[in-house]
Structures are given as C-alpha cells and as structure tokens.
Short mmCIF file of C-alpha atoms in Angstrom, two decimals:
data_model
loop_
_atom_site.label_atom_id
_atom_site.label_comp_id
_atom_site.label_asym_id
_atom_site.label_seq_id
_atom_site.Cartn_x
_atom_site.Cartn_y
_atom_site.Cartn_z
CA THR A 140 111.50 -44.94 67.72
CA ILE A 141 112.62 -47.85 70.14
CA ALA A 142 110.41 -50.91 69.61
CA ARG A 143 111.75 -51.73 66.15
CA ASP A 144 115.44 -51.98 67.31
CA PRO A 145 116.33 -55.01 69.60
CA LEU A 146 119.37 -53.08 70.84
CA ARG A 147 117.22 -50.03 72.09
CA ILE A 148 114.72 -52.37 73.70
CA ILE A 149 117.48 -53.96 75.72
CA ILE A 150 118.71 -50.51 76.75
CA LEU A 151 115.12 -49.43 77.60
CA ILE A 152 114.64 -52.58 79.79
CA ALA A 153 117.87 -52.22 81.58
CA GLY A 154 117.09 -48.46 82.25
CA ALA A 155 113.82 -49.34 83.84
CA PHE A 156 115.49 -52.13 85.92
CA PHE A 157 117.99 -49.55 87.15
CA TRP A 158 115.18 -47.25 88.28
CA LEU A 159 113.63 -50.21 89.97
CA VAL A 160 116.62 -51.02 91.88
CA SER A 161 117.05 -47.32 93.06
CA LEU A 162 113.44 -47.41 94.27
CA LEU A 163 113.79 -50.71 95.98
CA LEU A 164 116.88 -49.43 97.98
CA SER A 165 115.20 -46.04 98.89
CA SER A 166 111.89 -47.99 100.02
CA LEU A 167 113.94 -50.33 101.97
CA ILE A 168 115.83 -47.49 103.90
CA TRP A 169 112.55 -45.65 104.47
CA PHE A 170 110.72 -48.67 105.68
CA ILE A 171 113.47 -49.24 108.32
CA ALA A 172 113.32 -45.59 109.35
CA VAL A 173 109.66 -45.75 109.94
CA LYS A 174 109.70 -49.09 111.97
CA ALA A 175 112.51 -47.62 114.16
CA SER A 176 110.73 -44.51 114.99
CA ASP A 177 107.61 -43.64 116.92
CA PRO A 178 104.42 -44.14 114.70
CA ASN A 179 102.32 -41.76 116.81
CA ASP A 180 104.77 -38.70 116.32
CA GLU A 181 103.15 -37.16 113.29
CA PRO A 182 105.87 -34.46 112.75
CA LEU A 183 108.64 -37.04 112.86
CA GLN A 184 106.70 -39.23 110.40
CA LYS A 185 106.15 -36.37 108.05
CA GLY A 186 109.81 -35.49 108.27
CA LEU A 187 110.83 -39.12 107.49
CA LEU A 188 108.30 -39.07 104.45
CA ILE A 189 110.21 -35.82 103.10
CA PHE A 190 113.58 -37.51 103.83
CA GLY A 191 112.47 -40.59 101.93
CA VAL A 192 111.30 -38.71 98.91
CA MET A 193 114.40 -36.60 98.68
CA PHE A 194 116.75 -39.53 99.33
CA SER A 195 114.70 -41.40 96.62
CA VAL A 196 115.40 -38.67 94.13
CA LEU A 197 119.11 -38.52 94.97
CA LEU A 198 119.50 -42.31 94.63
CA GLN A 199 117.65 -42.30 91.26
CA GLU A 200 120.12 -39.73 89.89
CA ALA A 201 123.01 -41.85 91.30
CA PHE A 202 121.80 -44.86 89.46
CA ARG A 203 121.21 -42.70 86.13
CA PHE A 204 125.02 -41.89 86.55
CA LEU A 205 125.87 -45.60 87.14
CA TYR A 206 123.93 -46.51 84.07
CA TYR A 207 125.57 -43.84 81.95
CA LYS A 208 128.92 -45.39 83.05
CA LEU A 209 127.75 -48.93 82.05
CA LEU A 210 126.48 -47.68 78.77
CA ARG A 211 129.75 -45.92 77.94
CA LYS A 212 131.56 -49.23 78.55
CA ALA A 213 129.06 -50.92 76.45
CA ILE A 214 129.76 -48.51 73.50
CA GLU A 215 133.46 -49.19 73.75
CA GLY A 216 132.76 -52.88 73.51
CA LEU A 217 130.53 -52.46 70.60
CA VAL A 218 133.10 -50.42 68.87
CA ALA A 219 135.73 -53.14 69.34
CA LEU A 220 133.32 -55.91 67.98
CA SER A 221 132.16 -54.05 64.98
CA GLU A 222 133.84 -54.63 61.59
CA ASP A 223 133.89 -50.82 60.64
CA GLY A 224 135.06 -49.64 64.07
CA CYS A 225 131.77 -47.69 64.56
CA SER A 226 129.06 -48.29 67.32
CA PRO A 227 125.79 -49.20 66.11
CA ILE A 228 124.11 -46.73 68.64
CA SER A 229 125.26 -43.28 69.67
CA ILE A 230 125.43 -41.99 73.09
CA GLN A 231 122.59 -39.56 72.08
CA GLN A 232 120.42 -42.48 71.35
CA MET A 233 121.27 -44.17 74.64
CA ALA A 234 120.52 -41.01 76.39
CA TYR A 235 117.04 -40.78 74.87
CA VAL A 236 116.18 -44.56 75.37
CA ALA A 237 117.60 -44.76 78.88
CA GLY A 238 115.30 -41.68 79.75
CA VAL A 239 112.31 -43.26 78.34
CA GLY A 240 113.18 -46.53 80.33
CA PHE A 241 113.44 -44.41 83.57
CA GLY A 242 110.25 -42.57 82.71
CA LEU A 243 108.09 -45.62 81.88
CA MET A 244 109.06 -47.42 85.07
CA SER A 245 108.26 -44.42 87.08
CA GLY A 246 104.94 -44.00 85.49
CA ALA A 247 104.01 -47.75 85.84
CA PHE A 248 104.64 -47.63 89.43
CA SER A 249 102.53 -44.42 89.93
CA MET A 250 99.78 -46.29 88.04
CA ILE A 251 100.00 -49.25 90.39
CA ASN A 252 99.87 -46.98 93.49
CA LEU A 253 96.76 -45.22 92.06
CA LEU A 254 95.05 -48.56 91.31
CA ALA A 255 95.72 -49.56 94.84
CA ASP A 256 94.29 -46.51 96.27
CA ALA A 257 91.35 -46.81 93.95
CA LEU A 258 90.32 -50.22 95.52
CA GLY A 259 89.42 -48.38 98.83
CA PRO A 260 88.38 -48.20 101.40
CA GLY A 261 87.26 -44.51 101.33
CA THR A 262 85.89 -41.87 99.05
CA VAL A 263 87.84 -39.16 97.31
CA GLY A 264 86.79 -35.74 98.59
CA ILE A 265 84.58 -37.10 101.30
CA TYR A 266 85.91 -34.41 103.81
CA GLY A 267 85.61 -31.72 101.28
CA ASP A 268 88.98 -32.09 99.59
CA SER A 269 89.33 -31.95 95.93
CA GLN A 270 87.79 -34.76 93.92
CA LEU A 271 90.23 -34.47 91.19
CA TYR A 272 92.72 -36.76 92.78
CA PHE A 273 92.89 -39.42 90.16
CA LEU A 274 92.91 -36.82 87.33
CA THR A 275 95.59 -34.75 88.63
CA SER A 276 97.72 -37.82 89.54
CA ALA A 277 97.37 -38.92 85.88
CA PHE A 278 98.70 -35.56 84.67
CA MET A 279 101.61 -35.77 87.25
CA THR A 280 102.41 -39.24 86.09
CA MET A 281 102.52 -37.98 82.46
CA VAL A 282 104.77 -35.10 83.25
CA LEU A 283 107.24 -37.23 85.00
CA ILE A 284 107.60 -39.61 82.19
CA PHE A 285 108.35 -36.73 79.91
CA LEU A 286 110.77 -35.24 82.48
CA HIS A 287 112.65 -38.54 82.87
CA THR A 288 113.13 -38.59 79.10
CA PHE A 289 114.40 -34.97 78.98
CA TRP A 290 116.51 -35.27 82.04
CA GLY A 291 118.18 -38.43 80.62
CA ILE A 292 119.29 -36.32 77.59
CA LEU A 293 120.49 -33.51 79.70
CA PHE A 294 122.22 -35.79 82.27
CA PHE A 295 124.14 -37.78 79.60
CA HIS A 296 125.15 -34.51 77.78
CA GLY A 297 126.55 -33.20 80.96
CA CYS A 298 128.44 -36.43 81.66
CA GLU A 299 129.80 -36.47 78.08
CA ASN A 300 131.10 -32.96 78.02
CA ARG A 301 131.97 -32.94 81.82
CA ARG A 302 129.51 -30.09 82.31
CA TRP A 303 128.68 -30.84 85.90
CA TRP A 304 126.30 -27.87 86.23
CA GLU A 305 124.11 -29.61 83.86
CA ILE A 306 123.89 -32.69 85.98
CA ALA A 307 123.25 -30.47 89.08
CA ALA A 308 120.37 -28.71 87.21
CA VAL A 309 118.79 -32.18 86.49
CA VAL A 310 119.06 -33.06 90.14
CA VAL A 311 117.64 -29.60 91.37
CA MET A 312 114.57 -30.02 88.99
CA HIS A 313 114.04 -33.43 90.06
CA LEU A 314 114.01 -32.40 93.76
CA ALA A 315 111.80 -29.38 92.94
CA VAL A 316 109.23 -31.55 91.11
CA SER A 317 109.18 -34.14 93.95
CA GLY A 318 109.10 -31.59 96.46
CA SER A 319 106.16 -29.68 94.92
CA THR A 320 103.93 -32.75 95.52
CA PHE A 321 104.00 -31.73 99.31
CA CYS A 322 101.67 -28.95 98.19
CA ASN A 323 98.85 -31.49 97.55
CA PRO A 324 95.87 -31.43 97.88
CA LEU A 325 96.62 -27.98 96.47
CA TYR A 326 97.17 -29.50 93.03
CA VAL A 327 97.83 -26.23 91.37
CA GLY A 328 100.92 -26.00 93.46
CA SER A 329 102.41 -28.94 92.15
CA LEU A 330 101.04 -29.45 88.59
CA VAL A 331 101.87 -25.81 87.28
CA PRO A 332 105.52 -25.74 88.36
CA SER A 333 106.01 -29.25 87.13
CA TYR A 334 104.74 -28.47 83.76
CA MET A 335 106.59 -25.13 83.67
CA LEU A 336 109.83 -27.18 84.34
CA MET A 337 109.00 -29.76 81.76
CA ALA A 338 108.73 -27.01 79.12
CA ILE A 339 112.12 -25.65 80.22
CA ALA A 340 113.68 -29.06 80.22
CA ALA A 341 112.09 -30.04 76.76
CA THR A 342 113.45 -26.82 75.20
CA TRP A 343 116.91 -27.36 76.77
CA ALA A 344 117.19 -30.94 75.56
CA TYR A 345 115.98 -30.03 72.06
CA LEU A 346 118.63 -27.29 71.78
CA LEU A 347 121.23 -29.57 73.22
CA SER A 348 120.22 -32.13 70.50
CA GLY A 349 120.92 -29.52 67.71
CA GLY A 350 117.30 -28.30 67.17
CA SER A 351 116.57 -24.69 66.40
CA ALA A 352 113.42 -22.43 65.93
CA GLN A 353 113.82 -22.77 62.16
CA ASN A 354 113.40 -26.49 62.39
CA VAL A 355 110.11 -26.09 64.47
CA ARG A 356 108.75 -23.69 61.98
CA ARG A 357 109.40 -26.06 59.21
CA PHE A 358 107.86 -28.88 61.01
CA LEU A 359 104.65 -26.83 62.00
CA LEU A 360 104.23 -25.49 58.37
CA CYS A 361 105.22 -28.76 56.70
CA LYS A 362 107.47 -26.90 54.50
CA SER A 363 110.23 -29.42 54.27
CA CYS A 364 110.83 -33.23 54.36
CA SER A 365 113.98 -32.82 56.09
CA VAL A 366 114.84 -33.55 59.69
CA THR A 367 117.93 -32.46 61.60
CA GLY A 368 120.80 -34.77 61.79
CA THR A 369 120.35 -34.87 65.53
CA TRP A 370 116.81 -36.21 65.39
CA TYR A 371 118.33 -38.85 62.95
CA LEU A 372 120.93 -39.64 65.63
CA ALA A 373 118.40 -39.75 68.41
CA GLY A 374 116.63 -42.49 66.43
CA LEU A 375 113.54 -40.52 65.94
CA VAL A 376 113.54 -41.11 62.20
CA PRO A 377 111.83 -44.48 61.25
CA SER A 378 114.50 -47.03 60.20
CA GLY A 379 112.89 -47.64 56.73
CA LEU A 380 113.63 -44.19 55.51
CA PRO A 381 117.23 -43.83 54.60
CA GLY A 382 119.00 -40.68 54.74
CA ARG A 383 119.99 -39.36 51.05
CA SER A 384 122.22 -36.49 51.52
CA TRP A 385 123.67 -34.15 54.03
CA VAL A 386 123.26 -30.47 53.41
CA SER A 387 123.74 -27.28 55.54
CA ALA A 388 120.67 -25.42 56.64
CA GLY A 389 120.69 -22.62 59.06
CA GLY A 390 123.97 -23.66 60.50
CA HIS A 391 122.74 -27.22 61.40
CA ARG A 392 123.38 -30.43 59.59
CA VAL A 393 120.19 -31.72 57.93
CA VAL A 394 119.63 -35.14 56.30
CA SER A 395 117.01 -35.43 53.43
CA VAL A 396 114.82 -38.34 54.26
CA GLY A 397 112.56 -40.34 51.86
CA GLY A 398 112.87 -37.67 49.04
#
C-alpha cells in the first residue's frame, strides 16, 4: 500500500524522522535529568523514568501535530502545482502513511533495544522472574506499530474536523499503553490492556474511514469484489486495479474494482 508510490515513501520516511527527532529530544532531557540527580536515590530515579516516559509520549504527539501541519501545507502546494487542481494524495492517505512511519520507527528502536539486551551480560529469569521477556516484548512492539498507525488516522481526523476530544483520546491511549509497561514483569498487566486498546482504536479508525459491519461481512464471506471508497482513498487498493464505477451500498460509497 506504500512501497509502490514514491510520494507515500517520502511521507513515510518523513514521519519516521519526526518520531526520531521527538525521541532524541526526550532522551536528551531525561539524560540531563538523570545526570543532575543522585544516582543512589532509587525512588528519585524511578520517578525520573516515569517522567521521561510520559514526557516522551507527549512530545511524540506534539511532533505528530507538527507533522500534520506540515502535510497540510504540502497538500496546498501540491494542489497549486497540479494541472487539474487536485492533490495526488488525500489527507486520509497521509494520515495512514504517517501513522505507519511513526509505528515502524518505534518498532525499529524497540527491536534495537531488545538486541542490545540479548547481548548480555545476564540470563533472563535467573532470579525466578518470567523467561518470556523477549516474546512479550515482541508482542508489545507489534501492538505499538499497529497503534501508531491507528492513532495517526484518529489524530489527523480530529485535526481536520477540529474534534479536539479525538486528539485528547489519542494522547490518553498513548499514555495508558506506555504507563501499563510499568507493570512489567507482570506482562499480563501490560499486554492485555494494550491489545484491548488496539482493538478499540482499530474499530474506531475503521469507522472514521467509512467502514461498516456490512463491509466486514462481505470481506470475510468473499461475497463481493467491491471495496469501500474510503479504502480506495486510504491507498489500500493496489494501484493496478482501476475503479470502474461508484454505487451506493448500505449508505456508503463503493467502487467496483477489477470487475
């Protein structure tokens, strides 16, 4: 859905870069705070860690908003340069691609941290703790990649329609998922709530994109060769399958693809 379109690749890489800059700034602030404090004060160090995580989440969402503003300006420029007065990419497509960019970079850094821990020294579970550290970390990395994708769709939709409570909901969900990791090594306390929030965010993003239960049934039962118009706008239809006609189905716009 992204690799075949050069413009989407650029948006993906730029989104990953924005996430990377937010991590760099939050890491720098946390590093300075740790160096300026007493390393032997364990409660203080734990408090600084919690502060660092929460500050990092807020900074990521701030950079997501800055990226939205940048892409909005980019759309205006693309419209001005186009011959037909239309942008070659919609804000819905940008939201999806930007969310994937945030998620992929987040997952890449999670993987790097795990590989660094795997080098040792030490043995997982040597003091009787769970030996599922790497497995559960892989599941947490996966859920964060999906969540960033869904959060990108929800966040951009809230910005486009000035529905600030949607933006606030994204920030709260992000804080909740990050805060749940402090329950580790009780991994059930972090994985179960995170996957529940992922299901909620996925359903919410799907409905905002124009999806419906009828479309899900058609997809699962393979009853139709149609996809919703919003899937087409979101870039989830291969570029080699042109839309033939627009029809009304269940109150939603549907484009017939490939016959």
